[in-house]
JSON list of C-alpha atoms in Angstrom, two decimals:
[
{"chain": "A", "resi": 1, "resn": "UNK", "atom": "CA", "xyz": [-10.45, 7.66, -19.06]},
{"chain": "A", "resi": 2, "resn": "UNK", "atom": "CA", "xyz": [-10.99, 6.53, -15.88]},
{"chain": "A", "resi": 3, "resn": "UNK", "atom": "CA", "xyz": [-10.19, 9.17, -13.22]},
{"chain": "A", "resi": 4, "resn": "UNK", "atom": "CA", "xyz": [-8.71, 6.21, -11.04]},
{"chain": "A", "resi": 5, "resn": "UNK", "atom": "CA", "xyz": [-8.14, 2.39, -11.14]},
{"chain": "A", "resi": 6, "resn": "UNK", "atom": "CA", "xyz": [-7.86, -0.69, -9.16]},
{"chain": "A", "resi": 7, "resn": "UNK", "atom": "CA", "xyz": [-4.59, -1.58, -10.96]},
{"chain": "A", "resi": 8, "resn": "UNK", "atom": "CA", "xyz": [-2.02, -0.76, -7.96]},
{"chain": "A", "resi": 9, "resn": "UNK", "atom": "CA", "xyz": [1.09, 0.75, -9.93]},
{"chain": "A", "resi": 10, "resn": "UNK", "atom": "CA", "xyz": [-0.93, 3.43, -12.19]},
{"chain": "A", "resi": 11, "resn": "UNK", "atom": "CA", "xyz": [-2.97, 6.09, -11.16]},
{"chain": "A", "resi": 12, "resn": "UNK", "atom": "CA", "xyz": [-5.87, 5.85, -14.23]},
{"chain": "A", "resi": 13, "resn": "UNK", "atom": "CA", "xyz": [-6.54, 4.42, -17.13]},
{"chain": "A", "resi": 14, "resn": "UNK", "atom": "CA", "xyz": [-6.83, 5.54, -20.66]},
{"chain": "A", "resi": 15, "resn": "UNK", "atom": "CA", "xyz": [-8.28, 3.27, -24.09]},
{"chain": "A", "resi": 16, "resn": "UNK", "atom": "CA", "xyz": [-8.37, 5.25, -26.97]},
{"chain": "A", "resi": 17, "resn": "UNK", "atom": "CA", "xyz": [-8.25, 1.63, -28.49]},
{"chain": "A", "resi": 18, "resn": "UNK", "atom": "CA", "xyz": [-10.40, -1.16, -27.27]},
{"chain": "A", "resi": 19, "resn": "UNK", "atom": "CA", "xyz": [-10.60, -4.70, -28.32]},
{"chain": "A", "resi": 20, "resn": "UNK", "atom": "CA", "xyz": [-7.81, -6.96, -28.94]},
{"chain": "A", "resi": 21, "resn": "UNK", "atom": "CA", "xyz": [-6.97, -10.63, -30.46]},
{"chain": "A", "resi": 22, "resn": "UNK", "atom": "CA", "xyz": [-5.63, -13.13, -27.93]},
{"chain": "A", "resi": 23, "resn": "UNK", "atom": "CA", "xyz": [-2.26, -14.35, -29.36]},
{"chain": "A", "resi": 24, "resn": "UNK", "atom": "CA", "xyz": [-0.09, -15.82, -26.59]},
{"chain": "A", "resi": 25, "resn": "UNK", "atom": "CA", "xyz": [-1.12, -17.83, -23.83]},
{"chain": "A", "resi": 26, "resn": "UNK", "atom": "CA", "xyz": [-1.16, -15.17, -21.12]},
{"chain": "A", "resi": 27, "resn": "UNK", "atom": "CA", "xyz": [-3.96, -13.98, -23.10]},
{"chain": "A", "resi": 28, "resn": "UNK", "atom": "CA", "xyz": [-6.34, -16.99, -22.86]},
{"chain": "A", "resi": 29, "resn": "UNK", "atom": "CA", "xyz": [-8.18, -15.44, -19.66]},
{"chain": "A", "resi": 30, "resn": "UNK", "atom": "CA", "xyz": [-8.21, -11.85, -20.67]},
{"chain": "A", "resi": 31, "resn": "UNK", "atom": "CA", "xyz": [-10.02, -9.63, -18.30]},
{"chain": "A", "resi": 32, "resn": "UNK", "atom": "CA", "xyz": [-10.85, -7.42, -20.59]},
{"chain": "A", "resi": 33, "resn": "UNK", "atom": "CA", "xyz": [-12.19, -9.97, -23.02]},
{"chain": "A", "resi": 34, "resn": "UNK", "atom": "CA", "xyz": [-14.64, -11.29, -20.17]},
{"chain": "A", "resi": 35, "resn": "UNK", "atom": "CA", "xyz": [-15.62, -7.46, -19.27]},
{"chain": "A", "resi": 36, "resn": "UNK", "atom": "CA", "xyz": [-16.17, -6.13, -22.96]},
{"chain": "A", "resi": 37, "resn": "UNK", "atom": "CA", "xyz": [-18.06, -9.79, -23.81]},
{"chain": "A", "resi": 38, "resn": "UNK", "atom": "CA", "xyz": [-20.56, -8.75, -21.03]},
{"chain": "A", "resi": 39, "resn": "UNK", "atom": "CA", "xyz": [-21.70, -5.98, -23.08]},
{"chain": "A", "resi": 40, "resn": "UNK", "atom": "CA", "xyz": [-22.56, -7.43, -26.51]},
{"chain": "A", "resi": 41, "resn": "UNK", "atom": "CA", "xyz": [-25.01, -6.50, -28.45]},
{"chain": "A", "resi": 42, "resn": "UNK", "atom": "CA", "xyz": [-26.50, -3.91, -25.30]},
{"chain": "A", "resi": 43, "resn": "UNK", "atom": "CA", "xyz": [-27.55, -1.30, -27.85]},
{"chain": "A", "resi": 44, "resn": "UNK", "atom": "CA", "xyz": [-25.48, 2.36, -27.41]},
{"chain": "A", "resi": 45, "resn": "UNK", "atom": "CA", "xyz": [-22.94, 0.59, -24.61]},
{"chain": "A", "resi": 46, "resn": "UNK", "atom": "CA", "xyz": [-19.00, 1.79, -25.26]},
{"chain": "A", "resi": 47, "resn": "UNK", "atom": "CA", "xyz": [-18.95, -2.02, -25.68]},
{"chain": "A", "resi": 48, "resn": "UNK", "atom": "CA", "xyz": [-21.92, -2.97, -27.70]},
{"chain": "A", "resi": 49, "resn": "UNK", "atom": "CA", "xyz": [-19.24, -4.62, -29.82]},
{"chain": "A", "resi": 50, "resn": "UNK", "atom": "CA", "xyz": [-17.73, -6.44, -27.53]},
{"chain": "A", "resi": 51, "resn": "UNK", "atom": "CA", "xyz": [-14.04, -7.09, -27.51]},
{"chain": "A", "resi": 52, "resn": "UNK", "atom": "CA", "xyz": [-13.24, -6.49, -30.95]},
{"chain": "A", "resi": 53, "resn": "UNK", "atom": "CA", "xyz": [-11.04, -3.97, -32.43]},
{"chain": "A", "resi": 54, "resn": "UNK", "atom": "CA", "xyz": [-12.52, -0.50, -31.90]},
{"chain": "A", "resi": 55, "resn": "UNK", "atom": "CA", "xyz": [-10.61, 2.91, -32.39]},
{"chain": "A", "resi": 56, "resn": "UNK", "atom": "CA", "xyz": [-11.81, 5.84, -30.46]},
{"chain": "A", "resi": 57, "resn": "UNK", "atom": "CA", "xyz": [-10.90, 8.63, -32.28]},
{"chain": "A", "resi": 58, "resn": "UNK", "atom": "CA", "xyz": [-12.72, 11.12, -29.70]},
{"chain": "A", "resi": 59, "resn": "UNK", "atom": "CA", "xyz": [-10.73, 9.74, -26.81]},
{"chain": "A", "resi": 60, "resn": "UNK", "atom": "CA", "xyz": [-7.15, 10.61, -27.98]},
{"chain": "A", "resi": 61, "resn": "UNK", "atom": "CA", "xyz": [-7.17, 13.89, -26.21]},
{"chain": "A", "resi": 62, "resn": "UNK", "atom": "CA", "xyz": [-8.60, 13.25, -23.46]},
{"chain": "A", "resi": 63, "resn": "UNK", "atom": "CA", "xyz": [-4.84, 13.51, -21.51]},
{"chain": "A", "resi": 64, "resn": "UNK", "atom": "CA", "xyz": [-4.92, 17.20, -22.42]},
{"chain": "A", "resi": 65, "resn": "UNK", "atom": "CA", "xyz": [-7.67, 18.01, -20.71]},
{"chain": "A", "resi": 66, "resn": "UNK", "atom": "CA", "xyz": [-6.61, 16.49, -17.19]},
{"chain": "A", "resi": 67, "resn": "UNK", "atom": "CA", "xyz": [-4.17, 19.28, -15.69]},
{"chain": "A", "resi": 68, "resn": "UNK", "atom": "CA", "xyz": [-3.32, 17.33, -12.45]},
{"chain": "A", "resi": 69, "resn": "UNK", "atom": "CA", "xyz": [-0.34, 15.25, -13.20]},
{"chain": "A", "resi": 70, "resn": "UNK", "atom": "CA", "xyz": [-1.11, 11.43, -13.63]},
{"chain": "A", "resi": 71, "resn": "UNK", "atom": "CA", "xyz": [0.26, 8.28, -14.15]},
{"chain": "A", "resi": 72, "resn": "UNK", "atom": "CA", "xyz": [-1.18, 6.75, -17.18]},
{"chain": "A", "resi": 73, "resn": "UNK", "atom": "CA", "xyz": [-2.05, 3.35, -18.39]},
{"chain": "A", "resi": 74, "resn": "UNK", "atom": "CA", "xyz": [-2.46, 3.37, -21.94]},
{"chain": "A", "resi": 75, "resn": "UNK", "atom": "CA", "xyz": [-5.01, 1.07, -23.05]},
{"chain": "A", "resi": 76, "resn": "UNK", "atom": "CA", "xyz": [-6.03, -1.54, -20.43]},
{"chain": "A", "resi": 77, "resn": "UNK", "atom": "CA", "xyz": [-8.40, -2.66, -22.52]},
{"chain": "A", "resi": 78, "resn": "UNK", "atom": "CA", "xyz": [-6.38, -3.06, -25.65]},
{"chain": "A", "resi": 79, "resn": "UNK", "atom": "CA", "xyz": [-2.92, -3.21, -27.35]},
{"chain": "A", "resi": 80, "resn": "UNK", "atom": "CA", "xyz": [-1.59, -0.14, -28.80]},
{"chain": "A", "resi": 81, "resn": "UNK", "atom": "CA", "xyz": [0.40, -2.35, -31.16]},
{"chain": "A", "resi": 82, "resn": "UNK", "atom": "CA", "xyz": [-2.24, -4.68, -32.63]},
{"chain": "A", "resi": 83, "resn": "UNK", "atom": "CA", "xyz": [-1.46, -5.23, -36.28]},
{"chain": "A", "resi": 84, "resn": "UNK", "atom": "CA", "xyz": [-5.14, -3.51, -37.37]},
{"chain": "A", "resi": 85, "resn": "UNK", "atom": "CA", "xyz": [-4.22, -0.40, -35.50]},
{"chain": "A", "resi": 86, "resn": "UNK", "atom": "CA", "xyz": [-3.45, 2.12, -38.23]},
{"chain": "A", "resi": 87, "resn": "UNK", "atom": "CA", "xyz": [0.70, 4.08, -37.96]},
{"chain": "A", "resi": 88, "resn": "UNK", "atom": "CA", "xyz": [-2.01, 7.06, -38.38]},
{"chain": "A", "resi": 89, "resn": "UNK", "atom": "CA", "xyz": [-3.13, 6.68, -35.40]},
{"chain": "A", "resi": 90, "resn": "UNK", "atom": "CA", "xyz": [-0.70, 5.56, -33.44]},
{"chain": "A", "resi": 91, "resn": "UNK", "atom": "CA", "xyz": [0.73, 9.21, -33.74]},
{"chain": "A", "resi": 92, "resn": "UNK", "atom": "CA", "xyz": [-1.61, 11.01, -33.17]},
{"chain": "A", "resi": 93, "resn": "UNK", "atom": "CA", "xyz": [-2.10, 9.05, -29.68]},
{"chain": "A", "resi": 94, "resn": "UNK", "atom": "CA", "xyz": [2.27, 9.37, -29.25]},
{"chain": "A", "resi": 95, "resn": "UNK", "atom": "CA", "xyz": [1.79, 13.00, -30.31]},
{"chain": "A", "resi": 96, "resn": "UNK", "atom": "CA", "xyz": [-1.21, 13.30, -27.16]},
{"chain": "A", "resi": 97, "resn": "UNK", "atom": "CA", "xyz": [1.44, 11.42, -25.29]},
{"chain": "A", "resi": 98, "resn": "UNK", "atom": "CA", "xyz": [4.36, 13.71, -26.26]},
{"chain": "A", "resi": 99, "resn": "UNK", "atom": "CA", "xyz": [2.17, 17.05, -25.25]},
{"chain": "A", "resi": 100, "resn": "UNK", "atom": "CA", "xyz": [0.85, 15.78, -22.40]},
{"chain": "A", "resi": 101, "resn": "UNK", "atom": "CA", "xyz": [4.61, 15.99, -20.67]},
{"chain": "A", "resi": 102, "resn": "UNK", "atom": "CA", "xyz": [2.90, 16.61, -16.99]},
{"chain": "A", "resi": 103, "resn": "UNK", "atom": "CA", "xyz": [1.82, 12.89, -16.95]},
{"chain": "A", "resi": 104, "resn": "UNK", "atom": "CA", "xyz": [3.85, 9.77, -16.68]},
{"chain": "A", "resi": 105, "resn": "UNK", "atom": "CA", "xyz": [2.15, 7.17, -19.49]},
{"chain": "A", "resi": 106, "resn": "UNK", "atom": "CA", "xyz": [2.96, 3.31, -19.10]},
{"chain": "A", "resi": 107, "resn": "UNK", "atom": "CA", "xyz": [2.45, 2.03, -22.58]},
{"chain": "A", "resi": 108, "resn": "UNK", "atom": "CA", "xyz": [2.23, -1.70, -22.47]},
{"chain": "A", "resi": 109, "resn": "UNK", "atom": "CA", "xyz": [2.09, -4.39, -25.61]},
{"chain": "A", "resi": 110, "resn": "UNK", "atom": "CA", "xyz": [2.56, -7.79, -26.14]},
{"chain": "A", "resi": 111, "resn": "UNK", "atom": "CA", "xyz": [3.23, -6.72, -30.15]},
{"chain": "A", "resi": 112, "resn": "UNK", "atom": "CA", "xyz": [6.63, -5.93, -28.62]},
{"chain": "A", "resi": 113, "resn": "UNK", "atom": "CA", "xyz": [8.95, -6.39, -32.52]},
{"chain": "A", "resi": 114, "resn": "UNK", "atom": "CA", "xyz": [6.34, -3.98, -33.50]},
{"chain": "A", "resi": 115, "resn": "UNK", "atom": "CA", "xyz": [6.62, -1.54, -31.18]},
{"chain": "A", "resi": 116, "resn": "UNK", "atom": "CA", "xyz": [10.16, -1.03, -31.39]},
{"chain": "A", "resi": 117, "resn": "UNK", "atom": "CA", "xyz": [10.12, -0.79, -34.65]},
{"chain": "A", "resi": 118, "resn": "UNK", "atom": "CA", "xyz": [7.56, 1.85, -34.56]},
{"chain": "A", "resi": 119, "resn": "UNK", "atom": "CA", "xyz": [9.47, 3.79, -31.50]},
{"chain": "A", "resi": 120, "resn": "UNK", "atom": "CA", "xyz": [13.29, 3.19, -33.91]},
{"chain": "A", "resi": 121, "resn": "UNK", "atom": "CA", "xyz": [10.83, 5.07, -36.50]},
{"chain": "A", "resi": 122, "resn": "UNK", "atom": "CA", "xyz": [9.64, 8.11, -34.86]},
{"chain": "A", "resi": 123, "resn": "UNK", "atom": "CA", "xyz": [12.83, 8.36, -32.40]},
{"chain": "A", "resi": 124, "resn": "UNK", "atom": "CA", "xyz": [15.36, 7.67, -34.91]},
{"chain": "A", "resi": 125, "resn": "UNK", "atom": "CA", "xyz": [18.75, 8.82, -33.98]},
{"chain": "A", "resi": 126, "resn": "UNK", "atom": "CA", "xyz": [16.87, 9.83, -30.60]},
{"chain": "A", "resi": 127, "resn": "UNK", "atom": "CA", "xyz": [14.99, 8.58, -27.65]},
{"chain": "A", "resi": 128, "resn": "UNK", "atom": "CA", "xyz": [11.34, 8.39, -26.47]},
{"chain": "A", "resi": 129, "resn": "UNK", "atom": "CA", "xyz": [10.39, 10.95, -23.84]},
{"chain": "A", "resi": 130, "resn": "UNK", "atom": "CA", "xyz": [10.83, 9.98, -20.36]},
{"chain": "A", "resi": 131, "resn": "UNK", "atom": "CA", "xyz": [7.46, 10.45, -19.10]},
{"chain": "A", "resi": 132, "resn": "UNK", "atom": "CA", "xyz": [6.61, 7.81, -21.62]},
{"chain": "A", "resi": 133, "resn": "UNK", "atom": "CA", "xyz": [7.07, 4.64, -20.16]},
{"chain": "A", "resi": 134, "resn": "UNK", "atom": "CA", "xyz": [7.78, 1.60, -22.63]},
{"chain": "A", "resi": 135, "resn": "UNK", "atom": "CA", "xyz": [6.69, -2.46, -21.68]},
{"chain": "A", "resi": 136, "resn": "UNK", "atom": "CA", "xyz": [6.13, -5.45, -22.40]},
{"chain": "A", "resi": 137, "resn": "UNK", "atom": "CA", "xyz": [3.75, -8.59, -21.08]},
{"chain": "A", "resi": 138, "resn": "UNK", "atom": "CA", "xyz": [6.22, -11.81, -20.28]},
{"chain": "A", "resi": 139, "resn": "UNK", "atom": "CA", "xyz": [3.95, -14.46, -18.78]},
{"chain": "A", "resi": 140, "resn": "UNK", "atom": "CA", "xyz": [6.46, -17.04, -19.11]},
{"chain": "A", "resi": 141, "resn": "UNK", "atom": "CA", "xyz": [10.29, -18.30, -20.14]},
{"chain": "A", "resi": 142, "resn": "UNK", "atom": "CA", "xyz": [8.85, -18.90, -23.75]},
{"chain": "A", "resi": 143, "resn": "UNK", "atom": "CA", "xyz": [7.54, -15.24, -24.25]},
{"chain": "A", "resi": 144, "resn": "UNK", "atom": "CA", "xyz": [11.58, -13.82, -22.79]},
{"chain": "A", "resi": 145, "resn": "UNK", "atom": "CA", "xyz": [12.16, -12.86, -26.54]},
{"chain": "A", "resi": 146, "resn": "UNK", "atom": "CA", "xyz": [9.92, -9.99, -25.83]},
{"chain": "A", "resi": 147, "resn": "UNK", "atom": "CA", "xyz": [12.83, -8.72, -23.31]},
{"chain": "A", "resi": 148, "resn": "UNK", "atom": "CA", "xyz": [15.16, -8.19, -26.18]},
{"chain": "A", "resi": 149, "resn": "UNK", "atom": "CA", "xyz": [12.94, -6.49, -28.80]},
{"chain": "A", "resi": 150, "resn": "UNK", "atom": "CA", "xyz": [12.36, -4.16, -25.67]},
{"chain": "A", "resi": 151, "resn": "UNK", "atom": "CA", "xyz": [15.90, -3.76, -25.17]},
{"chain": "A", "resi": 152, "resn": "UNK", "atom": "CA", "xyz": [16.39, -3.04, -28.51]},
{"chain": "A", "resi": 153, "resn": "UNK", "atom": "CA", "xyz": [13.89, 0.32, -28.33]},
{"chain": "A", "resi": 154, "resn": "UNK", "atom": "CA", "xyz": [15.20, 4.13, -27.84]},
{"chain": "A", "resi": 155, "resn": "UNK", "atom": "CA", "xyz": [12.83, 3.99, -24.52]},
{"chain": "A", "resi": 156, "resn": "UNK", "atom": "CA", "xyz": [13.85, 5.87, -21.48]},
{"chain": "A", "resi": 157, "resn": "UNK", "atom": "CA", "xyz": [12.09, 3.77, -19.10]},
{"chain": "A", "resi": 158, "resn": "UNK", "atom": "CA", "xyz": [11.63, 0.36, -20.13]},
{"chain": "A", "resi": 159, "resn": "UNK", "atom": "CA", "xyz": [9.15, -2.15, -17.96]},
{"chain": "A", "resi": 160, "resn": "UNK", "atom": "CA", "xyz": [7.92, -5.38, -17.68]},
{"chain": "A", "resi": 161, "resn": "UNK", "atom": "CA", "xyz": [4.67, -6.62, -16.98]},
{"chain": "A", "resi": 162, "resn": "UNK", "atom": "CA", "xyz": [5.28, -10.30, -15.94]},
{"chain": "A", "resi": 163, "resn": "UNK", "atom": "CA", "xyz": [1.63, -10.48, -15.32]},
{"chain": "A", "resi": 164, "resn": "UNK", "atom": "CA", "xyz": [-0.44, -13.34, -15.75]},
{"chain": "A", "resi": 165, "resn": "UNK", "atom": "CA", "xyz": [3.03, -15.64, -14.69]},
{"chain": "A", "resi": 166, "resn": "UNK", "atom": "CA", "xyz": [2.22, -19.03, -15.44]},
{"chain": "A", "resi": 167, "resn": "UNK", "atom": "CA", "xyz": [5.35, -20.33, -15.54]},
{"chain": "A", "resi": 168, "resn": "UNK", "atom": "CA", "xyz": [8.71, -20.40, -14.71]},
{"chain": "A", "resi": 169, "resn": "UNK", "atom": "CA", "xyz": [10.55, -17.28, -16.14]},
{"chain": "A", "resi": 170, "resn": "UNK", "atom": "CA", "xyz": [13.78, -18.65, -15.44]},
{"chain": "A", "resi": 171, "resn": "UNK", "atom": "CA", "xyz": [17.21, -16.31, -16.08]},
{"chain": "A", "resi": 172, "resn": "UNK", "atom": "CA", "xyz": [16.55, -13.36, -17.39]},
{"chain": "A", "resi": 173, "resn": "UNK", "atom": "CA", "xyz": [18.75, -10.33, -18.00]},
{"chain": "A", "resi": 174, "resn": "UNK", "atom": "CA", "xyz": [17.57, -7.51, -17.18]},
{"chain": "A", "resi": 175, "resn": "UNK", "atom": "CA", "xyz": [20.32, -4.72, -18.48]},
{"chain": "A", "resi": 176, "resn": "UNK", "atom": "CA", "xyz": [18.35, -1.73, -19.89]},
{"chain": "A", "resi": 177, "resn": "UNK", "atom": "CA", "xyz": [14.88, -2.55, -17.99]},
{"chain": "A", "resi": 178, "resn": "UNK", "atom": "CA", "xyz": [14.26, -0.42, -15.40]},
{"chain": "A", "resi": 179, "resn": "UNK", "atom": "CA", "xyz": [10.80, -1.51, -13.54]},
{"chain": "A", "resi": 180, "resn": "UNK", "atom": "CA", "xyz": [9.63, -5.13, -13.71]},
{"chain": "A", "resi": 181, "resn": "UNK", "atom": "CA", "xyz": [5.99, -5.60, -12.08]},
{"chain": "A", "resi": 182, "resn": "UNK", "atom": "CA", "xyz": [4.85, -8.84, -11.52]},
{"chain": "A", "resi": 183, "resn": "UNK", "atom": "CA", "xyz": [1.34, -10.42, -10.58]},
{"chain": "A", "resi": 184, "resn": "UNK", "atom": "CA", "xyz": [-1.00, -13.41, -10.56]},
{"chain": "A", "resi": 185, "resn": "UNK", "atom": "CA", "xyz": [-3.93, -14.15, -12.73]},
{"chain": "A", "resi": 186, "resn": "UNK", "atom": "CA", "xyz": [-7.56, -13.78, -11.43]},
{"chain": "A", "resi": 187, "resn": "UNK", "atom": "CA", "xyz": [-10.92, -14.67, -12.56]},
{"chain": "A", "resi": 188, "resn": "UNK", "atom": "CA", "xyz": [-12.68, -17.54, -13.35]},
{"chain": "A", "resi": 189, "resn": "UNK", "atom": "CA", "xyz": [-10.24, -20.46, -14.37]},
{"chain": "A", "resi": 190, "resn": "UNK", "atom": "CA", "xyz": [-7.28, -18.24, -12.56]},
{"chain": "A", "resi": 191, "resn": "UNK", "atom": "CA", "xyz": [-4.13, -20.42, -13.46]},
{"chain": "A", "resi": 192, "resn": "UNK", "atom": "CA", "xyz": [-1.80, -20.95, -10.49]},
{"chain": "A", "resi": 193, "resn": "UNK", "atom": "CA", "xyz": [1.15, -18.99, -9.65]},
{"chain": "A", "resi": 194, "resn": "UNK", "atom": "CA", "xyz": [4.31, -20.97, -7.53]},
{"chain": "A", "resi": 195, "resn": "UNK", "atom": "CA", "xyz": [5.76, -18.60, -4.71]},
{"chain": "A", "resi": 196, "resn": "UNK", "atom": "CA", "xyz": [9.51, -19.68, -5.98]},
{"chain": "A", "resi": 197, "resn": "UNK", "atom": "CA", "xyz": [8.37, -18.43, -9.61]},
{"chain": "A", "resi": 198, "resn": "UNK", "atom": "CA", "xyz": [8.03, -14.80, -7.82]},
{"chain": "A", "resi": 199, "resn": "UNK", "atom": "CA", "xyz": [11.08, -15.12, -5.66]},
{"chain": "A", "resi": 200, "resn": "UNK", "atom": "CA", "xyz": [12.79, -16.10, -8.35]},
{"chain": "A", "resi": 201, "resn": "UNK", "atom": "CA", "xyz": [12.58, -12.79, -10.17]},
{"chain": "A", "resi": 202, "resn": "UNK", "atom": "CA", "xyz": [12.52, -10.84, -7.22]},
{"chain": "A", "resi": 203, "resn": "UNK", "atom": "CA", "xyz": [15.98, -11.97, -6.28]},
{"chain": "A", "resi": 204, "resn": "UNK", "atom": "CA", "xyz": [17.20, -11.28, -10.24]},
{"chain": "A", "resi": 205, "resn": "UNK", "atom": "CA", "xyz": [15.91, -8.07, -10.30]},
{"chain": "A", "resi": 206, "resn": "UNK", "atom": "CA", "xyz": [17.37, -7.69, -6.83]},
{"chain": "A", "resi": 207, "resn": "UNK", "atom": "CA", "xyz": [21.11, -8.68, -8.40]},
{"chain": "A", "resi": 208, "resn": "UNK", "atom": "CA", "xyz": [20.43, -7.08, -11.39]},
{"chain": "A", "resi": 209, "resn": "UNK", "atom": "CA", "xyz": [19.38, -3.56, -9.74]},
{"chain": "A", "resi": 210, "resn": "UNK", "atom": "CA", "xyz": [15.65, -3.48, -11.28]},
{"chain": "A", "resi": 211, "resn": "UNK", "atom": "CA", "xyz": [12.76, -2.41, -9.22]},
{"chain": "A", "resi": 212, "resn": "UNK", "atom": "CA", "xyz": [10.44, -5.21, -8.57]},
{"chain": "A", "resi": 213, "resn": "UNK", "atom": "CA", "xyz": [6.90, -4.76, -7.96]},
{"chain": "A", "resi": 214, "resn": "UNK", "atom": "CA", "xyz": [4.75, -7.69, -6.65]},
{"chain": "A", "resi": 215, "resn": "UNK", "atom": "CA", "xyz": [1.14, -6.76, -7.57]},
{"chain": "A", "resi": 216, "resn": "UNK", "atom": "CA", "xyz": [-0.93, -9.44, -6.68]},
{"chain": "A", "resi": 217, "resn": "UNK", "atom": "CA", "xyz": [-1.32, -13.81, -6.34]},
{"chain": "A", "resi": 218, "resn": "UNK", "atom": "CA", "xyz": [-4.68, -13.45, -7.93]},
{"chain": "A", "resi": 219, "resn": "UNK", "atom": "CA", "xyz": [-7.20, -15.80, -7.49]},
{"chain": "A", "resi": 220, "resn": "UNK", "atom": "CA", "xyz": [-11.11, -16.15, -8.27]},
{"chain": "A", "resi": 221, "resn": "UNK", "atom": "CA", "xyz": [-10.62, -12.23, -7.53]},
{"chain": "A", "resi": 222, "resn": "UNK", "atom": "CA", "xyz": [-7.60, -10.02, -8.04]},
{"chain": "A", "resi": 223, "resn": "UNK", "atom": "CA", "xyz": [-7.46, -9.02, -3.95]},
{"chain": "A", "resi": 224, "resn": "UNK", "atom": "CA", "xyz": [-7.78, -12.83, -3.20]},
{"chain": "A", "resi": 225, "resn": "UNK", "atom": "CA", "xyz": [-4.54, -13.51, -2.23]},
{"chain": "A", "resi": 226, "resn": "UNK", "atom": "CA", "xyz": [-3.16, -10.66, -1.00]},
{"chain": "A", "resi": 227, "resn": "UNK", "atom": "CA", "xyz": [-0.07, -8.79, -1.95]},
{"chain": "A", "resi": 228, "resn": "UNK", "atom": "CA", "xyz": [2.57, -9.85, 0.73]},
{"chain": "A", "resi": 229, "resn": "UNK", "atom": "CA", "xyz": [5.53, -11.74, -0.60]},
{"chain": "A", "resi": 230, "resn": "UNK", "atom": "CA", "xyz": [7.70, -13.16, 2.21]},
{"chain": "A", "resi": 231, "resn": "UNK", "atom": "CA", "xyz": [6.42, -10.91, 4.94]},
{"chain": "A", "resi": 232, "resn": "UNK", "atom": "CA", "xyz": [5.84, -7.58, 2.57]},
{"chain": "A", "resi": 233, "resn": "UNK", "atom": "CA", "xyz": [4.79, -5.53, 0.07]},
{"chain": "A", "resi": 234, "resn": "UNK", "atom": "CA", "xyz": [6.81, -5.23, -2.89]},
{"chain": "A", "resi": 235, "resn": "UNK", "atom": "CA", "xyz": [6.44, -1.41, -4.64]},
{"chain": "A", "resi": 236, "resn": "UNK", "atom": "CA", "xyz": [9.53, -0.26, -5.79]},
{"chain": "A", "resi": 237, "resn": "UNK", "atom": "CA", "xyz": [8.84, 2.42, -8.61]},
{"chain": "A", "resi": 238, "resn": "UNK", "atom": "CA", "xyz": [11.63, 3.14, -11.12]},
{"chain": "A", "resi": 239, "resn": "UNK", "atom": "CA", "xyz": [13.63, 6.33, -11.78]},
{"chain": "A", "resi": 240, "resn": "UNK", "atom": "CA", "xyz": [13.40, 7.38, -15.41]},
{"chain": "A", "resi": 241, "resn": "UNK", "atom": "CA", "xyz": [17.41, 6.68, -16.54]},
{"chain": "A", "resi": 242, "resn": "UNK", "atom": "CA", "xyz": [18.82, 7.55, -20.37]},
{"chain": "A", "resi": 243, "resn": "UNK", "atom": "CA", "xyz": [19.10, 4.03, -22.30]}
]
């Protein structure tokens, strides 16, 4: 668990699972994989096994030890809804989040249908607590189906992470969505982002009354291009709203 984060939209990260597998074009230049693989084979290092999917049961209860409230990005180095993460382990992660109600947890996945189905089962007839925010990654128009899966999930706060934005998203129905984060790709081989792609998303957020957060233009380093869009920074955050 990292108390402090360079990610502009969160305060800390918590990784009860690390490692993942690539399933979409948005994964092609995964920063977590690039970082993890640097340490493959280093005896005793947390990433001795590189980016292989790894459960970290010793970390599951960590947020309960942090008494000061934080916004916590869950599994910045993995995907909680990877098909090889056992249901029982996901249950334990959610149990911790439910108990640690003084924090706000941000759960982000590309496995949108698996998250939807899990939430429908766990909160049958109800809704996830409003301090557990549920989100999906959307990198271009091809990934928009994940938004519908998210809309079908019994979540109090739903968000989109449109990062890395690698192509135009086009028209998006933001009904039931409370927050949209947009960012360009960073690191070696970063794919370019077009300003009009970002403007199109920002306009739709404004028209549909959804909070908009612009994280970065990206480039060889995350901060290379700065964070301003049309002369200002966009740091809007959602308010918990019942679905």
